PDB file of C-alpha atoms in Angstrom:
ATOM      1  CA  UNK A   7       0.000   0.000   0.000  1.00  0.00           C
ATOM      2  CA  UNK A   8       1.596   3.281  -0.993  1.00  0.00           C
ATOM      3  CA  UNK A   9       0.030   6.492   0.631  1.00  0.00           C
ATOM      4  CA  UNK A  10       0.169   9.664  -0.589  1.00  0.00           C
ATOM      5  CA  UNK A  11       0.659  12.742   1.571  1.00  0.00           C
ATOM      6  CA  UNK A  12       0.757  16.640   0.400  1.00  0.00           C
ATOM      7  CA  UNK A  13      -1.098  19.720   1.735  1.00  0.00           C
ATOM      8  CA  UNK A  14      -2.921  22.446  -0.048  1.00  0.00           C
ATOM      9  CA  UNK A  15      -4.618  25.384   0.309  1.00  0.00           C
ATOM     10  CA  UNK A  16      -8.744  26.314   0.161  1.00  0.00           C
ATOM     11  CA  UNK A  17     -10.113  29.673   0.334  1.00  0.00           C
ATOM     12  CA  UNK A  18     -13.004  30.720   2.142  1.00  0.00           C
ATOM     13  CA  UNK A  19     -15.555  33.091   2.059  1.00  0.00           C
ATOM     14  CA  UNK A  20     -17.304  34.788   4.807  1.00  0.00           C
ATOM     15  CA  UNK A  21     -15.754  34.196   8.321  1.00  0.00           C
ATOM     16  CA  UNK A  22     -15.332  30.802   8.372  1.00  0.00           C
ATOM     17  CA  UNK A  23     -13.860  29.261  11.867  1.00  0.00           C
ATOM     18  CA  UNK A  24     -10.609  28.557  11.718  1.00  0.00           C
ATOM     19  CA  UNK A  25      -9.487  30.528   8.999  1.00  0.00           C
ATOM     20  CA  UNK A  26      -7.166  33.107   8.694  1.00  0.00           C
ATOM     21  CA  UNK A  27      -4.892  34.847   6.407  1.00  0.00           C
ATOM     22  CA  UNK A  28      -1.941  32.494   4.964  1.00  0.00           C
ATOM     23  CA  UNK A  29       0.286  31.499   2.204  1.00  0.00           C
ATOM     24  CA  UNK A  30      -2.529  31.455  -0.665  1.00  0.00           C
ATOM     25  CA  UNK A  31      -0.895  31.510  -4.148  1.00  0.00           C
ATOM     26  CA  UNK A  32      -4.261  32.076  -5.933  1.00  0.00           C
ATOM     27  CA  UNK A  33      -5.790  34.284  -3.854  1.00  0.00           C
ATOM     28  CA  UNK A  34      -3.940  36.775  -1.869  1.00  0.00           C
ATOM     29  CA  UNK A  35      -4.996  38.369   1.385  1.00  0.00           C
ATOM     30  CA  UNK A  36      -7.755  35.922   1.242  1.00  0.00           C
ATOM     31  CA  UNK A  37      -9.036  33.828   4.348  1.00  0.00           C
ATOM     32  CA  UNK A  38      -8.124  29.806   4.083  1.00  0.00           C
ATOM     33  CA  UNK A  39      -7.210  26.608   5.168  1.00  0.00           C
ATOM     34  CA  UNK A  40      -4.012  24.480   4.447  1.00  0.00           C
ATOM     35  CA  UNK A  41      -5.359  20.833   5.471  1.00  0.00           C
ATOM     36  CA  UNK A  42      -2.960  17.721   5.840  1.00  0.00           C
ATOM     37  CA  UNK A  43      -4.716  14.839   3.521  1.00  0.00           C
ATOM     38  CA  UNK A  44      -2.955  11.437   2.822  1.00  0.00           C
ATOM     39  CA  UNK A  45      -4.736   8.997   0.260  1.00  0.00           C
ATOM     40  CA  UNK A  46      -3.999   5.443  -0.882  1.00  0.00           C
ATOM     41  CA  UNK A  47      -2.645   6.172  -4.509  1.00  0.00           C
ATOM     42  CA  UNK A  48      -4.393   2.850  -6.076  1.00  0.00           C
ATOM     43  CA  UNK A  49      -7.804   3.547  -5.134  1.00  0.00           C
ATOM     44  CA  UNK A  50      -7.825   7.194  -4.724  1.00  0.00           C
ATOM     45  CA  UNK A  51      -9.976   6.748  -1.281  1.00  0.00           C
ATOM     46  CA  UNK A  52      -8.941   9.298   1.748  1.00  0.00           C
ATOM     47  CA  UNK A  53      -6.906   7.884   4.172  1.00  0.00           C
ATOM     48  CA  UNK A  54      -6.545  10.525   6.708  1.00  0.00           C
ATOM     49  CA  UNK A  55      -7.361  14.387   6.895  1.00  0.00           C
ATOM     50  CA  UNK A  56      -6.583  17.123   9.066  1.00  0.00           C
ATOM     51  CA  UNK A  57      -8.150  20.744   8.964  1.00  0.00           C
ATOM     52  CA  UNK A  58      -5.225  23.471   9.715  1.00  0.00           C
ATOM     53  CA  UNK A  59      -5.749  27.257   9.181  1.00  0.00           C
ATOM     54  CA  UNK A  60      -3.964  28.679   6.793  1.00  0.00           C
ATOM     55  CA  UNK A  61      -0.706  30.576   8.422  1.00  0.00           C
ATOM     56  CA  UNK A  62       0.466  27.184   9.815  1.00  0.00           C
ATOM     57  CA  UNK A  63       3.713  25.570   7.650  1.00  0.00           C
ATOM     58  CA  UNK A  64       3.732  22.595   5.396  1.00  0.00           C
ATOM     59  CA  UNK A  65       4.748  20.203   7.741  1.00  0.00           C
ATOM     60  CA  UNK A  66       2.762  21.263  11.295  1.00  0.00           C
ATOM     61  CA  UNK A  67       1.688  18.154  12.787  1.00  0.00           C
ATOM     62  CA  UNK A  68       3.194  16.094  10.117  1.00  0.00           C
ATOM     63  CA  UNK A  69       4.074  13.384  12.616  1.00  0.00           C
ATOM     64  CA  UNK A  70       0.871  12.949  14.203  1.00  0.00           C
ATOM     65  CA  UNK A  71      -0.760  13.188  11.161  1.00  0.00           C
ATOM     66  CA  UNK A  72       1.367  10.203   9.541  1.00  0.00           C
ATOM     67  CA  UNK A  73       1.076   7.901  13.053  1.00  0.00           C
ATOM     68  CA  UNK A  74      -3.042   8.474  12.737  1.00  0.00           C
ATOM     69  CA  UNK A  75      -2.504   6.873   9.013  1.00  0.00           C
ATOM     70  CA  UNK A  76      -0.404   3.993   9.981  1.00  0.00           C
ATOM     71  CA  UNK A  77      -2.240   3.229  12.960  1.00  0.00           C
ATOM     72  CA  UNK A  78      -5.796   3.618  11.253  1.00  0.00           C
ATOM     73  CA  UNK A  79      -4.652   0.901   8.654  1.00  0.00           C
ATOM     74  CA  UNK A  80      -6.439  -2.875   9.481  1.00  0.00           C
ATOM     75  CA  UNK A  81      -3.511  -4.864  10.881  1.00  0.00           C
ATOM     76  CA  UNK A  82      -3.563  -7.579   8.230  1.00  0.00           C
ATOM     77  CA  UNK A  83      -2.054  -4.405   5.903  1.00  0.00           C
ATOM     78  CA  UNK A  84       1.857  -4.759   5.146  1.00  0.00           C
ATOM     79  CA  UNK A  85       4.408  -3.258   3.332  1.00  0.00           C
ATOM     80  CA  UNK A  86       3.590   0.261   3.193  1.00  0.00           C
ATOM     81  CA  UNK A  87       4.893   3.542   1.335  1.00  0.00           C
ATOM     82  CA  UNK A  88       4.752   6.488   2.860  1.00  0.00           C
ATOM     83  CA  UNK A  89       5.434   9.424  -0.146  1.00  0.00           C
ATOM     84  CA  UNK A  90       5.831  13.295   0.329  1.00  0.00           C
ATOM     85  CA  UNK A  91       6.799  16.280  -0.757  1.00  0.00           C
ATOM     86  CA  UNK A  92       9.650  18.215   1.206  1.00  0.00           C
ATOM     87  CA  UNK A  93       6.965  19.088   3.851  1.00  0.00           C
ATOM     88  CA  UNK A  94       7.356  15.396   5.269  1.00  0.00           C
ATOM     89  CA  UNK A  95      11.558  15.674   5.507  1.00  0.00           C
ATOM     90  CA  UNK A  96      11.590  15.584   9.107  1.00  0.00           C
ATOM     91  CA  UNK A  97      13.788  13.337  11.011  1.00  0.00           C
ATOM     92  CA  UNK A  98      11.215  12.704  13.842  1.00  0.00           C
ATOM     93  CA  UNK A  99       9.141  11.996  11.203  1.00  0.00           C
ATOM     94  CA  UNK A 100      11.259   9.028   9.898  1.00  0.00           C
ATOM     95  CA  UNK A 101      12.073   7.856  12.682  1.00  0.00           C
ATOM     96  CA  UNK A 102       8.657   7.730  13.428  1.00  0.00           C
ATOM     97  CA  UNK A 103       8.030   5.753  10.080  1.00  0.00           C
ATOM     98  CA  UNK A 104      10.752   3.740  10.127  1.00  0.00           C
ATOM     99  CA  UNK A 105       9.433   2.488  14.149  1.00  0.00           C
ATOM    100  CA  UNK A 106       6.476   1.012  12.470  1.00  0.00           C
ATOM    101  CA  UNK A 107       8.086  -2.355  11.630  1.00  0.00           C
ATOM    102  CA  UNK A 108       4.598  -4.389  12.001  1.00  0.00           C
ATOM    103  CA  UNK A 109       3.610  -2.374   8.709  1.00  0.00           C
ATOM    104  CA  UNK A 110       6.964  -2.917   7.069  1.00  0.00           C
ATOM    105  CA  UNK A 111       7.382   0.925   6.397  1.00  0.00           C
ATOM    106  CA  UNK A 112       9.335   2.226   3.852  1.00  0.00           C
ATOM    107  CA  UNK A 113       9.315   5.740   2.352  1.00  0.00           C
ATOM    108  CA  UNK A 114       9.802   7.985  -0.741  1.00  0.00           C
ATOM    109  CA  UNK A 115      10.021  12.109   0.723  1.00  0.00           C
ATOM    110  CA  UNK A 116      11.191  15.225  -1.510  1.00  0.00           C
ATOM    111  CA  UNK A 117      14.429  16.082   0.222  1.00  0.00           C
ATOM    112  CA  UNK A 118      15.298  20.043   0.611  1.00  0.00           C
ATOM    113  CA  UNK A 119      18.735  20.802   2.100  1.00  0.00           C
ATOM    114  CA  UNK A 120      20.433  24.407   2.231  1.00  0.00           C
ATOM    115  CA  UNK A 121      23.648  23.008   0.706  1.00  0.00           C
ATOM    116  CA  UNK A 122      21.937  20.546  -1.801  1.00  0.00           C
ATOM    117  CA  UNK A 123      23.753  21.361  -4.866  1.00  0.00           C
ATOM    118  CA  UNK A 124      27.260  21.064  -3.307  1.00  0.00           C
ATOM    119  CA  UNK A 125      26.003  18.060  -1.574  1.00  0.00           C
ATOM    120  CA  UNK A 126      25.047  16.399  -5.424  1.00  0.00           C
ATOM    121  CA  UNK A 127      27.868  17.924  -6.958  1.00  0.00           C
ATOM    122  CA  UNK A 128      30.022  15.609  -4.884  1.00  0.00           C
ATOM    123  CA  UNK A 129      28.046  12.532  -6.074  1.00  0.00           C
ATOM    124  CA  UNK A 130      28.905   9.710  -8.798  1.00  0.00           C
ATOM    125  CA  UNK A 131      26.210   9.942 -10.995  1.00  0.00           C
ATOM    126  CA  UNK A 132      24.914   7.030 -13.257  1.00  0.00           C
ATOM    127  CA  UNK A 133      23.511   7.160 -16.766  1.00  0.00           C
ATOM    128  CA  UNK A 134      20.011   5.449 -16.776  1.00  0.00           C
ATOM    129  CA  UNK A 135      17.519   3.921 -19.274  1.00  0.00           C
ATOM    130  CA  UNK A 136      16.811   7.129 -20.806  1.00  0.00           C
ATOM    131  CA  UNK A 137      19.523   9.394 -21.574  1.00  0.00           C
ATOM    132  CA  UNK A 138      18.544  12.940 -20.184  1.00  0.00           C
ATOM    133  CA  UNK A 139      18.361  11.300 -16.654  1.00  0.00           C
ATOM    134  CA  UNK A 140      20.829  10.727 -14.386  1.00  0.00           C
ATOM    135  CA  UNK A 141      20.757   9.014 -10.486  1.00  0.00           C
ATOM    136  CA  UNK A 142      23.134   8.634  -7.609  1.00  0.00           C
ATOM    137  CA  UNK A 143      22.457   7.156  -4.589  1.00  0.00           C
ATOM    138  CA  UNK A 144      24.392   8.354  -1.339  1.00  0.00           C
ATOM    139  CA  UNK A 145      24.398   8.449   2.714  1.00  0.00           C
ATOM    140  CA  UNK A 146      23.903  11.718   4.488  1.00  0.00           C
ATOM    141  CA  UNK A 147      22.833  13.109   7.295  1.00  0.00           C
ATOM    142  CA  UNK A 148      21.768  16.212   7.416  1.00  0.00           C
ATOM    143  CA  UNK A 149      22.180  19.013  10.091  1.00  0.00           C
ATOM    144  CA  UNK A 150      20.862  18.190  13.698  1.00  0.00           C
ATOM    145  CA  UNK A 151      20.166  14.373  12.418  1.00  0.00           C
ATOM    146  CA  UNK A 152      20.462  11.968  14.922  1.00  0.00           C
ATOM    147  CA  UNK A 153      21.942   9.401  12.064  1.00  0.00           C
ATOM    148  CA  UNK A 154      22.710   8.967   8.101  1.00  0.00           C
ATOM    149  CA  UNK A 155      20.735   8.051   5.868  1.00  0.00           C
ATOM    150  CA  UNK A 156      20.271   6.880   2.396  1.00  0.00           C
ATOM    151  CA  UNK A 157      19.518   9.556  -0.498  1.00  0.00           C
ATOM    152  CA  UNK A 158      18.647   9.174  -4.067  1.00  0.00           C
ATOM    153  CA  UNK A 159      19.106  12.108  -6.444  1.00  0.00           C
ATOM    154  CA  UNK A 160      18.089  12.601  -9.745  1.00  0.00           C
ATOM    155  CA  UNK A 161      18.992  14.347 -12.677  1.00  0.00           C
ATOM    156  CA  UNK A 162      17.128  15.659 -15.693  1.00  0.00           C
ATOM    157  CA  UNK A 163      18.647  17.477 -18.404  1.00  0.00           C
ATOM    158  CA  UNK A 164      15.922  20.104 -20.519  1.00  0.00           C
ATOM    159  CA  UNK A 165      16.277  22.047 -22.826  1.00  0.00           C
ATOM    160  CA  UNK A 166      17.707  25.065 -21.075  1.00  0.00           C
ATOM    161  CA  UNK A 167      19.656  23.348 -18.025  1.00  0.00           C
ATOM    162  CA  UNK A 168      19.966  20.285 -15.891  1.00  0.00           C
ATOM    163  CA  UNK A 169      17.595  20.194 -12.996  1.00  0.00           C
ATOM    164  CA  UNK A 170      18.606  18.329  -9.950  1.00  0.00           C
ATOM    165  CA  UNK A 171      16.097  16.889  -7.591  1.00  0.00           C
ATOM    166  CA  UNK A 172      16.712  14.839  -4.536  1.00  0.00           C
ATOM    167  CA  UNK A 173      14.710  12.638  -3.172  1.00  0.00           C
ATOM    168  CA  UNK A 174      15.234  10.622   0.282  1.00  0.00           C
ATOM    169  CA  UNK A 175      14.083   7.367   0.912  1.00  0.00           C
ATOM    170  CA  UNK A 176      14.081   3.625   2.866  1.00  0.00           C
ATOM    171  CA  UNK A 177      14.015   0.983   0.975  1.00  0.00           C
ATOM    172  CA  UNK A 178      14.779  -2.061   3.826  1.00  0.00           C
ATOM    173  CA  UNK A 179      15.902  -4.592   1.347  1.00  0.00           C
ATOM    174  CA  UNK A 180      15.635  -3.406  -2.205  1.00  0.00           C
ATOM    175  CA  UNK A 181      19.306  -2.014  -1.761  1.00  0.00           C
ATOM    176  CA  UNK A 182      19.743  -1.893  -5.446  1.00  0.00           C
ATOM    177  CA  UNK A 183      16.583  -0.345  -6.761  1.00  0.00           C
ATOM    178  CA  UNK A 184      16.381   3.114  -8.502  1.00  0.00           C
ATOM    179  CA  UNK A 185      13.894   5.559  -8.988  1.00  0.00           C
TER     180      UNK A 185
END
């Protein structure tokens, strides 16, 4: 079971409770809420929701919010996949994940790191499948970290430039598998 975790934001009208004035791309000034949702990506079906207002950041409450999803899952459930954007690249977090060994956790997280580009600079990169995309895979630990852990980054070549992502994830025993 892979779930899916992001945030977003939904404007209100009115004087809604809870709202309040927050990052809002679309609209501006406006009242709104930035609620937590997780789904599971085959069927689509909502997992797990949380209501924030809108001045709160990405990741508020992240770990609770992630421990209500694993723990609301029927027991039978194994081998799970916990994916998110750089919201969910906490280290409580995944060690909070990674804890949950009856579910054989694993996840996929958008990494974001003040000194990412030096730290993939430093990186042996490897040619894959297609030839405008490039991978490395690496140990790190970042900052305050407790511990290192295992990184994948990827690069895409466009048009203009390459783009380097990094994504950070636990695989448990596919050691050798790439994005």
């Amino acid at each position: 079971v892979t779930i899916d975790n992001d945030s977003t934001v939904n404007t209100v009208y009115g004087k809604q409770e809870g709202a309040c004035k927050g990052y809002n791309p679309d609209h501006r000034g406006e009242h709104s809420y930035h609620p937590l949702l997780a789904f599971v990506d085959r069927t689509q079906e909502v997992l797990n929701e949380r209501l924030r207002p809108a001045n709160c950041y990405t990741g508020k409450g992240v770990n609770e919010f992630i421990e209500d999803c694993l723990s609301n899952l029927p027991a039978h459930i194994r081998g799970v996949t916990i994916r998110g954007d750089s919201g969910f690249f906490d280290d409580d977090l995944l060690d909070k994940i990674e804890s949950y060994q009856s579910k054989s956790c694993t996840y996929l997280i958008k990494g974001k790191m003040r000194n990412l580009d030096r730290v993939l600079a430093d990186q042996e990169w490897e040619q894959s499948i297609d030839p405008d995309i490039m991978t490395c895979d690496f140990e790190y630990r970042c900052g305050n970290w407790q511990r290192a852990r295992r990184f994948n980054g990827v690069k895409v070549k466009t048009d203009k430039t390459d783009h380097l992502r990094m994504v950070f994830r636990r695989i448990n025993e596919w050691t050798d598998q790439r994005l």
